[in-house]
Tab-separated table of C-alpha atoms in Angstrom:
chain	number	residue	atom	x	y	z
F	196	MET	CA	50.160	-50.551	66.624
F	197	THR	CA	48.003	-53.586	67.381
F	198	VAL	CA	49.128	-57.077	66.360
F	199	VAL	CA	46.509	-59.824	66.481
F	200	LEU	CA	47.908	-63.292	67.155
F	201	THR	CA	46.354	-66.582	66.160
F	202	GLN	CA	47.972	-68.597	68.949
F	203	SER	CA	50.002	-68.130	72.115
F	204	PRO	CA	53.753	-67.809	71.356
F	205	ALA	CA	56.089	-70.666	72.324
F	206	LEU	CA	58.209	-69.619	75.301
F	207	VAL	CA	61.454	-71.528	74.717
F	208	PRO	CA	62.356	-69.726	71.442
F	209	LEU	CA	61.509	-66.406	73.090
F	210	PHE	CA	63.839	-67.133	76.015
F	211	ALA	CA	66.587	-68.042	73.534
F	212	ARG	CA	66.076	-64.904	71.421
F	213	GLY	CA	65.976	-62.674	74.483
F	214	ALA	CA	69.166	-64.227	75.856
F	215	LEU	CA	71.024	-63.711	72.583
F	216	LEU	CA	69.919	-60.083	72.292
F	217	SER	CA	70.699	-59.230	75.923
F	218	ALA	CA	74.359	-58.533	75.145
F	219	VAL	CA	73.494	-55.655	72.794
F	220	LYS	CA	70.922	-53.948	75.035
F	221	ARG	CA	71.901	-50.679	76.730
F	222	PRO	CA	69.106	-49.949	79.221
F	223	ARG	CA	68.256	-46.451	80.342
F	224	PRO	CA	64.997	-44.920	81.618
F	225	ASP	CA	64.620	-42.521	78.675
F	226	ALA	CA	65.036	-45.219	76.018
F	227	GLU	CA	62.385	-45.869	73.414
F	228	PHE	CA	60.208	-48.897	74.072
F	229	PRO	CA	57.817	-50.886	71.850
F	230	ARG	CA	54.325	-49.392	71.539
F	231	THR	CA	52.872	-52.591	70.122
F	232	ARG	CA	49.744	-54.093	71.663
F	233	LEU	CA	49.591	-57.852	71.268
F	234	VAL	CA	46.048	-59.241	71.161
F	235	LEU	CA	45.113	-62.917	71.362
F	236	PRO	CA	41.368	-63.482	70.821
F	237	GLY	CA	39.412	-66.688	71.294
F	238	LEU	CA	41.677	-68.069	74.019
F	239	ARG	CA	40.529	-71.190	75.859
F	240	VAL	CA	42.185	-72.611	78.960
F	241	ASP	CA	43.921	-75.993	78.894
F	242	LEU	CA	42.122	-77.619	81.827
F	243	ALA	CA	44.840	-80.217	82.465
F	244	ARG	CA	47.525	-77.532	82.791
F	245	LEU	CA	45.171	-75.470	84.945
F	246	ALA	CA	44.674	-78.411	87.319
F	247	ALA	CA	48.461	-78.891	87.552
F	248	TYR	CA	48.842	-75.171	88.318
F	249	GLU	CA	46.159	-75.317	91.018
F	250	ARG	CA	47.841	-78.301	92.671
F	251	VAL	CA	51.353	-76.838	92.759
F	252	CYS	CA	50.085	-73.462	94.034
F	253	GLY	CA	47.643	-74.829	96.615
F	254	PHE	CA	44.385	-73.658	95.026
F	255	ALA	CA	41.286	-75.841	95.166
F	256	THR	CA	40.920	-77.928	92.020
F	257	GLY	CA	37.760	-78.440	90.023
F	258	ASP	CA	36.273	-74.951	90.417
F	259	ASP	CA	35.024	-73.288	87.246
F	260	ALA	CA	36.520	-69.953	88.348
F	261	LEU	CA	40.174	-69.339	87.445
F	262	PRO	CA	42.600	-68.636	90.306
F	263	VAL	CA	43.228	-64.909	90.563
F	264	THR	CA	46.852	-65.272	89.376
F	265	TYR	CA	46.214	-67.630	86.455
F	266	PRO	CA	45.563	-64.939	83.802
F	267	HIS	CA	49.166	-63.832	84.376
F	268	VAL	CA	50.228	-67.301	83.188
F	269	LEU	CA	48.030	-66.940	80.103
F	270	GLY	CA	49.480	-63.531	79.278
F	271	PHE	CA	53.121	-64.334	80.060
F	272	PRO	CA	54.001	-65.670	76.569
F	273	LEU	CA	52.740	-62.417	75.031
F	274	ALA	CA	54.742	-60.391	77.554
F	275	MET	CA	57.802	-62.483	76.734
F	276	ARG	CA	57.348	-61.826	73.020
F	277	LEU	CA	57.498	-58.095	73.747
F	278	MET	CA	60.386	-58.280	76.238
F	279	SER	CA	62.523	-60.557	74.036
F	280	ALA	CA	62.140	-58.359	70.958
F	281	ARG	CA	64.989	-56.283	69.537
F	282	ASP	CA	63.127	-53.009	70.178
F	283	PHE	CA	62.629	-53.725	73.906
F	284	PRO	CA	65.488	-51.788	75.532
F	285	LEU	CA	66.081	-53.896	78.656
F	286	PRO	CA	68.123	-57.124	78.496
F	287	LEU	CA	66.044	-60.201	79.226
F	288	LEU	CA	68.928	-61.897	81.040
F	289	GLY	CA	68.980	-60.608	84.599
F	290	LEU	CA	65.560	-58.967	84.350
F	291	VAL	CA	63.873	-59.165	87.777
F	292	HIS	CA	60.114	-59.240	88.377
F	293	THR	CA	59.734	-56.711	91.215
F	294	SER	CA	55.973	-56.270	91.664
F	295	ILE	CA	52.508	-57.064	90.391
F	296	ALA	CA	49.151	-55.347	90.897
F	297	ILE	CA	46.047	-57.297	89.863
F	298	THR	CA	42.494	-56.022	89.555
F	299	ARG	CA	39.891	-58.741	89.164
F	300	HIS	CA	36.501	-57.209	88.405
F	301	ARG	CA	34.719	-60.545	88.534
F	302	ALA	CA	35.557	-64.229	88.491
F	303	LEU	CA	36.679	-65.680	85.155
F	304	SER	CA	35.262	-68.976	83.957
F	305	ALA	CA	37.806	-71.732	83.343
F	306	THR	CA	35.683	-73.041	80.475
F	307	GLY	CA	34.946	-69.681	78.853
F	308	GLU	CA	36.554	-67.904	75.922
F	309	HIS	CA	38.789	-64.917	76.622
F	310	GLU	CA	40.717	-62.222	74.792
F	311	LEU	CA	44.181	-61.210	75.985
F	312	THR	CA	45.891	-57.879	75.420
F	313	VAL	CA	49.477	-57.239	76.546
F	314	TYR	CA	51.583	-54.093	76.134
F	315	VAL	CA	54.473	-52.164	77.670
F	316	ASP	CA	53.190	-48.965	79.267
F	317	GLY	CA	56.500	-47.245	79.970
F	318	LEU	CA	59.953	-47.151	81.527
F	319	ALA	CA	60.888	-45.496	84.806
F	320	PRO	CA	64.140	-44.807	86.671
F	321	HIS	CA	64.808	-47.018	89.683
F	322	ARG	CA	67.498	-46.622	92.328
F	323	ARG	CA	69.120	-49.764	90.925
F	324	GLY	CA	68.543	-49.213	87.213
F	325	THR	CA	65.519	-49.039	84.927
F	326	GLU	CA	62.079	-50.544	85.469
F	327	ALA	CA	59.550	-51.452	82.754
F	328	GLY	CA	55.805	-51.726	83.273
F	329	VAL	CA	53.918	-54.486	81.438
F	330	VAL	CA	50.118	-54.467	81.374
F	331	THR	CA	47.943	-57.532	80.781
F	332	GLU	CA	44.185	-57.293	80.179
F	333	VAL	CA	41.604	-60.056	79.873
F	334	ARG	CA	38.301	-59.319	78.171
F	335	ALA	CA	35.034	-61.194	78.011
F	336	GLY	CA	33.288	-59.618	75.041
F	337	ASP	CA	34.001	-55.887	75.305
F	338	GLU	CA	34.381	-55.945	79.090
F	339	VAL	CA	37.750	-55.931	80.856
F	340	VAL	CA	37.245	-58.505	83.595
F	341	TRP	CA	40.864	-58.856	84.798
F	342	GLU	CA	43.918	-56.635	84.461
F	343	SER	CA	47.411	-56.487	85.895
F	344	ARG	CA	50.541	-54.386	85.823
F	345	SER	CA	53.913	-56.008	86.445
F	346	THR	CA	57.207	-54.193	86.888
F	347	TYR	CA	60.507	-55.660	85.702
F	348	LEU	CA	63.879	-54.256	86.763
F	349	ALA	CA	67.117	-54.189	84.779
F	350	ARG	CA	70.043	-53.356	87.060
F	351	HIS	CA	72.670	-51.020	85.660
F	352	GLY	CA	74.459	-47.740	86.129
F	353	SER	CA	74.478	-46.721	89.766
F	354	THR	CA	73.737	-50.206	91.033
F	355	SER	CA	75.948	-50.890	94.031
F	356	GLY	CA	77.928	-54.125	94.140
F	357	GLY	CA	77.010	-57.043	96.343
F	358	SER	CA	73.677	-58.083	97.710
F	359	ALA	CA	71.159	-55.697	99.145
F	360	PRO	CA	70.695	-55.896	102.932
F	361	ALA	CA	68.111	-58.518	103.865
F	362	GLU	CA	64.811	-56.890	104.702
F	363	LYS	CA	63.144	-58.027	107.898
F	364	GLY	CA	59.543	-59.074	108.255
F	365	THR	CA	56.986	-56.857	109.935
F	366	SER	CA	54.791	-57.713	112.917
F	367	LEU	CA	52.248	-59.760	110.961
F	368	PRO	CA	51.459	-62.913	112.946
F	369	SER	CA	52.659	-66.255	111.637
F	370	VAL	CA	49.910	-68.445	110.187
F	371	ALA	CA	51.738	-71.433	108.692
F	372	GLU	CA	55.200	-72.900	108.173
F	373	TRP	CA	55.800	-74.329	104.694
F	374	ARG	CA	58.599	-76.706	103.779
F	375	LEU	CA	59.328	-76.333	100.068
F	376	ALA	CA	60.614	-79.281	98.070
F	377	GLY	CA	63.484	-78.917	95.640
F	378	ASP	CA	61.222	-79.679	92.655
F	379	VAL	CA	58.729	-76.836	93.229
F	380	GLY	CA	60.367	-74.766	90.485
F	381	ARG	CA	60.201	-77.629	87.987
F	382	ARG	CA	56.579	-78.422	88.864
F	383	TYR	CA	55.549	-74.785	88.523
F	384	ALA	CA	57.484	-74.491	85.262
F	385	ALA	CA	55.642	-77.494	83.831
F	386	ALA	CA	52.277	-75.987	84.780
F	387	SER	CA	53.017	-72.374	83.791
F	388	GLY	CA	55.466	-72.729	80.907
F	389	ASP	CA	57.981	-70.409	82.624
F	390	ARG	CA	61.165	-72.497	82.320
F	391	ASN	CA	63.698	-69.864	83.316
F	392	PRO	CA	66.810	-71.916	84.261
F	393	ILE	CA	67.232	-70.151	87.615
F	394	HIS	CA	64.129	-72.019	88.829
F	395	LEU	CA	64.888	-75.520	87.573
F	396	HIS	CA	68.143	-76.964	88.895
F	397	PRO	CA	70.981	-75.917	91.238
F	398	LEU	CA	73.524	-76.162	88.411
F	399	THR	CA	71.658	-73.809	86.054
F	400	ALA	CA	70.839	-71.463	88.929
F	401	ARG	CA	74.547	-71.198	89.823
F	402	LEU	CA	75.260	-69.922	86.319
F	403	PHE	CA	73.253	-66.825	87.292
F	404	GLY	CA	74.772	-66.364	90.742
F	405	PHE	CA	72.326	-68.300	92.926
F	406	PRO	CA	73.564	-71.069	95.244
F	407	ARG	CA	70.472	-73.185	94.528
F	408	ALA	CA	67.377	-73.004	92.359
F	409	ILE	CA	64.914	-70.305	93.427
F	410	ALA	CA	61.130	-70.373	93.483
F	411	HIS	CA	59.241	-68.402	90.837
F	412	GLY	CA	58.044	-65.106	92.257
F	413	MET	CA	54.594	-65.725	90.826
F	414	TRP	CA	54.492	-69.100	92.568
F	415	THR	CA	55.175	-67.430	95.922
F	416	VAL	CA	52.363	-64.909	95.495
F	417	ALA	CA	49.953	-67.554	94.180
F	418	ARG	CA	50.742	-69.831	97.137
F	419	CYS	CA	50.099	-66.973	99.573
F	420	LEU	CA	46.836	-65.997	97.869
F	421	ALA	CA	45.639	-69.608	97.909
F	422	ALA	CA	46.072	-69.517	101.694
F	423	HIS	CA	44.762	-65.967	102.161
F	424	GLY	CA	41.657	-66.168	99.959
F	425	VAL	CA	40.565	-63.548	97.421
F	426	PRO	CA	37.048	-62.085	96.936
F	427	GLN	CA	35.505	-62.411	93.478
F	428	ALA	CA	36.127	-58.706	92.835
F	429	ALA	CA	39.428	-57.624	94.347
F	430	LEU	CA	42.592	-55.562	94.096
F	431	VAL	CA	45.743	-57.587	94.811
F	432	ARG	CA	49.208	-56.108	95.222
F	433	ALA	CA	52.482	-57.926	95.791
F	434	GLU	CA	56.135	-56.895	95.920
F	435	PHE	CA	58.949	-59.407	95.525
F	436	ARG	CA	61.679	-58.629	98.047
F	437	ALA	CA	64.175	-61.513	98.051
F	438	PRO	CA	64.426	-64.898	96.311
F	439	VAL	CA	63.260	-68.108	97.998
F	440	LEU	CA	65.891	-70.857	97.728
F	441	LEU	CA	64.785	-74.431	97.006
F	442	PRO	CA	64.533	-76.637	98.939
F	443	GLY	CA	63.794	-74.480	101.946
F	444	ALA	CA	61.357	-73.423	104.630
F	445	VAL	CA	59.271	-70.238	104.794
F	446	THR	CA	56.688	-68.684	107.085
F	447	TYR	CA	53.373	-67.403	105.768
F	448	ALA	CA	52.089	-64.511	107.900
F	449	ALA	CA	48.880	-62.494	107.571
F	450	ARG	CA	46.537	-60.076	109.280
F	451	GLY	CA	43.447	-58.549	107.711
F	452	GLU	CA	44.150	-57.553	104.126
F	453	ARG	CA	47.950	-57.889	104.414
F	454	PHE	CA	50.203	-60.917	104.017
F	455	GLU	CA	53.870	-61.707	103.728
F	456	LEU	CA	56.307	-64.557	103.248
F	457	ARG	CA	59.362	-64.744	105.504
F	458	GLY	CA	62.451	-66.915	105.612
F	459	GLY	CA	65.083	-67.685	108.211
F	460	GLY	CA	65.930	-64.790	110.485
F	461	ASP	CA	62.643	-63.187	109.419
F	462	ARG	CA	64.116	-62.335	106.022
F	463	LEU	CA	61.320	-60.827	103.929
F	464	HIS	CA	60.648	-62.562	100.618
F	465	LEU	CA	57.250	-61.153	99.663
F	466	THR	CA	54.760	-58.573	100.885
F	467	GLY	CA	51.224	-58.180	99.643
F	468	SER	CA	47.651	-57.124	100.236
F	469	VAL	CA	44.133	-58.020	99.116
F	470	TYR	CA	41.304	-55.468	99.064
F	471	PRO	CA	37.712	-56.240	98.051
F	472	LEU	CA	36.253	-54.043	95.309
F	473	THR	CA	32.841	-52.562	95.882
F	474	PRO	CA	30.371	-52.485	92.970
């Protein structure tokens, strides 16, 4: 079923609905999931919010081309509408963004008109629970010019107690050391609309088991891609390994198409790659 929207959904009510429904969700990999495709035609970018996003993520401001990660921000409210719905089988509370793969076929104009489509493409078993795939597509006319697939993990069942062992960074050479201010999560939330409480303040983060606020995963990958550079037509992959506590310090490392973000003791926070697409 396709549902055509007239405007982007408001995120705060979706967070609230998803939180309330989380208690009644019983996730499992063979559960039914919504087959709805949400479509938002005639979308135009708010240039002020875009500029704020570019500044907090480290992208150059003033370019007509959208940063490669920005369509995820545009599609996130639609994804949240699906994931906060009663028929989505995974609880929104505790849902972890584990990976994203982006294919940009060509640069998207910041001043153009776009059509968004977002849908859930399936559930899969994971060693720690159940993972859902969420696809976002951006069209210009009839052409898909940008698409992504994100995976979100709900831990349950055979999940072992305690924290997973900290993964260590690989041999990628260090490129830059970044000191992250305590307000990065709030600044990114204001620009992106993603106001998950684990990113905003130490007190709200502690309610979910974190000692301090943590950076948005999509901020970490955007910040790395701003430093790495992305061709106009490219395939980008990123996997989120461990949260980045705020304030804090991280190391950006890269070689060739690969990049990563490391913390103290070479703890691995993020791994990724960028590959140019040939015509």
